C-alpha positions in Angstrom: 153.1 61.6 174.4 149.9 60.2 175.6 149.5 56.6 174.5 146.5 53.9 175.6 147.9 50.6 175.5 144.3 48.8 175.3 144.6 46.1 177.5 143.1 45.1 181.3 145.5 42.7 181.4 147.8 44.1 184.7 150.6 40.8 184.0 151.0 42.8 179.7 150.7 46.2 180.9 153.4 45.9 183.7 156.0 43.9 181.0 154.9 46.4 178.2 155.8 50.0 180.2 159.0 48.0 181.2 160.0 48.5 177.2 158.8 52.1 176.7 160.7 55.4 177.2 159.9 57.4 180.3 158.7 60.0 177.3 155.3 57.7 176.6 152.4 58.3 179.3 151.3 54.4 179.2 147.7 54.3 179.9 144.9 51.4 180.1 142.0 50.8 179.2 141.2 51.0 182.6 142.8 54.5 182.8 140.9 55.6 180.1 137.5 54.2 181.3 136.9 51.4 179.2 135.6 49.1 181.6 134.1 46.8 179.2 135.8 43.6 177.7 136.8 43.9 174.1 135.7 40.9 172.1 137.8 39.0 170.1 135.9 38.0 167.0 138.3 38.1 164.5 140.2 33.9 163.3 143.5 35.8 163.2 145.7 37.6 165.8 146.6 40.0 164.1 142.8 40.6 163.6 141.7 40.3 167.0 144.9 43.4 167.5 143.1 45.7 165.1 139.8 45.1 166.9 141.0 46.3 170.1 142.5 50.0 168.3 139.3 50.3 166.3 137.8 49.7 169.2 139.2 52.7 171.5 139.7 55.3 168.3 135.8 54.8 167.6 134.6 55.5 171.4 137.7 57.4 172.8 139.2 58.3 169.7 142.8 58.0 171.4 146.1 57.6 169.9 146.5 53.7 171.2 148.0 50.6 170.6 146.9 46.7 171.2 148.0 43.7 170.9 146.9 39.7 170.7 149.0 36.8 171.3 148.6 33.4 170.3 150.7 30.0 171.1 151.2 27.9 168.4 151.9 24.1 168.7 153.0 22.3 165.7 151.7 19.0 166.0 148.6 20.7 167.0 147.6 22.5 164.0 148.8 25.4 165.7 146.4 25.5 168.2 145.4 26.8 170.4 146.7 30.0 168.4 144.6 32.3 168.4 142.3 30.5 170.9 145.0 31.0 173.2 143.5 32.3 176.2 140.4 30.5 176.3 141.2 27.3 175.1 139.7 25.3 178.0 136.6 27.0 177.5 134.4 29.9 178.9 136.3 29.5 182.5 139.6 29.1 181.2 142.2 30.0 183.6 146.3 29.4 182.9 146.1 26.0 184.9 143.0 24.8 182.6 144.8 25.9 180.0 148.1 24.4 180.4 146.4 21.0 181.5 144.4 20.7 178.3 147.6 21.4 176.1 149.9 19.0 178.2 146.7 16.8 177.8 146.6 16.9 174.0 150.5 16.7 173.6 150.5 13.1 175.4 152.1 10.8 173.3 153.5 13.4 170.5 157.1 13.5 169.8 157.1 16.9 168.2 156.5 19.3 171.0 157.9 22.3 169.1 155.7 25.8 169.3 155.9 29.2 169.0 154.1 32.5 170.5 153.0 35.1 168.2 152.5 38.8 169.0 150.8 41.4 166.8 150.7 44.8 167.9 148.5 47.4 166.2 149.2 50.8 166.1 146.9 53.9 165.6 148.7 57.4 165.8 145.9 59.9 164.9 144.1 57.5 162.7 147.1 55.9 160.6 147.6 52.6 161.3 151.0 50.1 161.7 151.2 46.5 162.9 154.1 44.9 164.3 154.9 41.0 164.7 157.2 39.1 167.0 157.8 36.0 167.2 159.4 33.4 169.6 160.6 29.8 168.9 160.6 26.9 171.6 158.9 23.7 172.1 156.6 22.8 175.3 157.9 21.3 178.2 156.4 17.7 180.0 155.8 19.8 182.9 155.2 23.2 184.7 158.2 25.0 185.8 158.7 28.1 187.2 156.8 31.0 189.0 157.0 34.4 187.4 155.0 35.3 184.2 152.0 34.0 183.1 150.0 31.7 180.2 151.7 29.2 179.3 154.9 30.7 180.5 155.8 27.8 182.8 155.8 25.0 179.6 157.0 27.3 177.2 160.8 26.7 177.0 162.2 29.4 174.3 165.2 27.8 171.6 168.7 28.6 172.9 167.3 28.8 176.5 167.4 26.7 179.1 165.0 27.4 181.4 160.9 28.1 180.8 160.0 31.6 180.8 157.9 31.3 183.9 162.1 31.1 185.1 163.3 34.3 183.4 162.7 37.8 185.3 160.9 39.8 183.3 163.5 41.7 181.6 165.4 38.7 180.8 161.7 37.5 178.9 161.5 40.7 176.9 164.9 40.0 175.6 163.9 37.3 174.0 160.4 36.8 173.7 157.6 37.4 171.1 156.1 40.6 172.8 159.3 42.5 173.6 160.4 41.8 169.6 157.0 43.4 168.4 157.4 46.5 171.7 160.9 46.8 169.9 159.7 47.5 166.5 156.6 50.0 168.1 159.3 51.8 170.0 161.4 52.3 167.1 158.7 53.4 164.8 157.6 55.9 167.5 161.3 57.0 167.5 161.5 57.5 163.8 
């Protein structure tokens, strides 16, 4: 099976084929020729999810899947949420990022967040969505090297190191995006 997973994001499409079955021909947006950015209009994530799968069944009209994922801090109103990856702005990179969050966190006891995957699915037009979730708190300061986001101050419950600290495998075990890939995988299986 052919599946476009609609993302240009090399970091989620390398963690995503991880998950699937040898079976499922993974294929970008890139792959696909969808060179353009998808915007993300919607105020939810699983909204901006839907977006992305509208858009490639309307212009492509590909059996596809997409996902959006949000951190959400607590004592933040859980921002930045859906605002996620551009919360420092038009420029936003993972450092800008991280440095406005530690920024707003100064001085807040509760430091407990969460990431939030939604994954749409369209298989010839019929629609599915998928959540995971992943509990933690943010850390004081930046640890680690592999991942990306906010992987280095995101320390998951039960864990005790950052996910920026966890190989990739490890990270899917327990984290947000692997729990949604799970569910997909076991829909597509059913």
């Amino acid at each position: 099976m052919k599946l476009v997973f609609a993302t240009h994001n090399q970091n989620k499409f390398k963690e995503v084929k991880a998950l699937l079955p040898s079976s499922i021909e993974l294929l970008s947006l890139t792959d696909i020729g969808c060179n353009e950015d998808i915007p993300e209009t919607e105020k939810t994530i699983e909204g901006n999810a839907k977006l992305k799968v509208a858009h490639v069944r309307k212009h492509y009209n590909l059996n596809c899947f997409g996902d959006d994922t949000g951190l959400e801090v607590k004592s933040l109103n859980n921002e930045p949420g859906v605002y996620s990856a551009r919360y420092s702005g038009k420029d936003a990179t993972a450092d800008t990022n991280m440095d406005k969050l530690l920024a707003n966190l100064k001085g807040k006891e509760d430091r407990s967040a969460r990431f939030k995957t939604a994954i749409a699915l369209d298989i010839d037009g019929q629609e599915q969505l998928f959540i995971g979730l992943c509990e933690g708190h943010i850390t004081e300061e930046r640890s680690g090297s592999e991942g990306f986001g906010y992987d280095p101050i995101f320390l998951p419950n039960d864990a005790s190191v950052t996910f920026a600290e966890m190989s990739m495998k490890e990270k899917s075990a327990i984290g947000h995006r692997g729990k949604a890939m799970r569910q997909l995988i076991a829909f597509l299986n059913s």
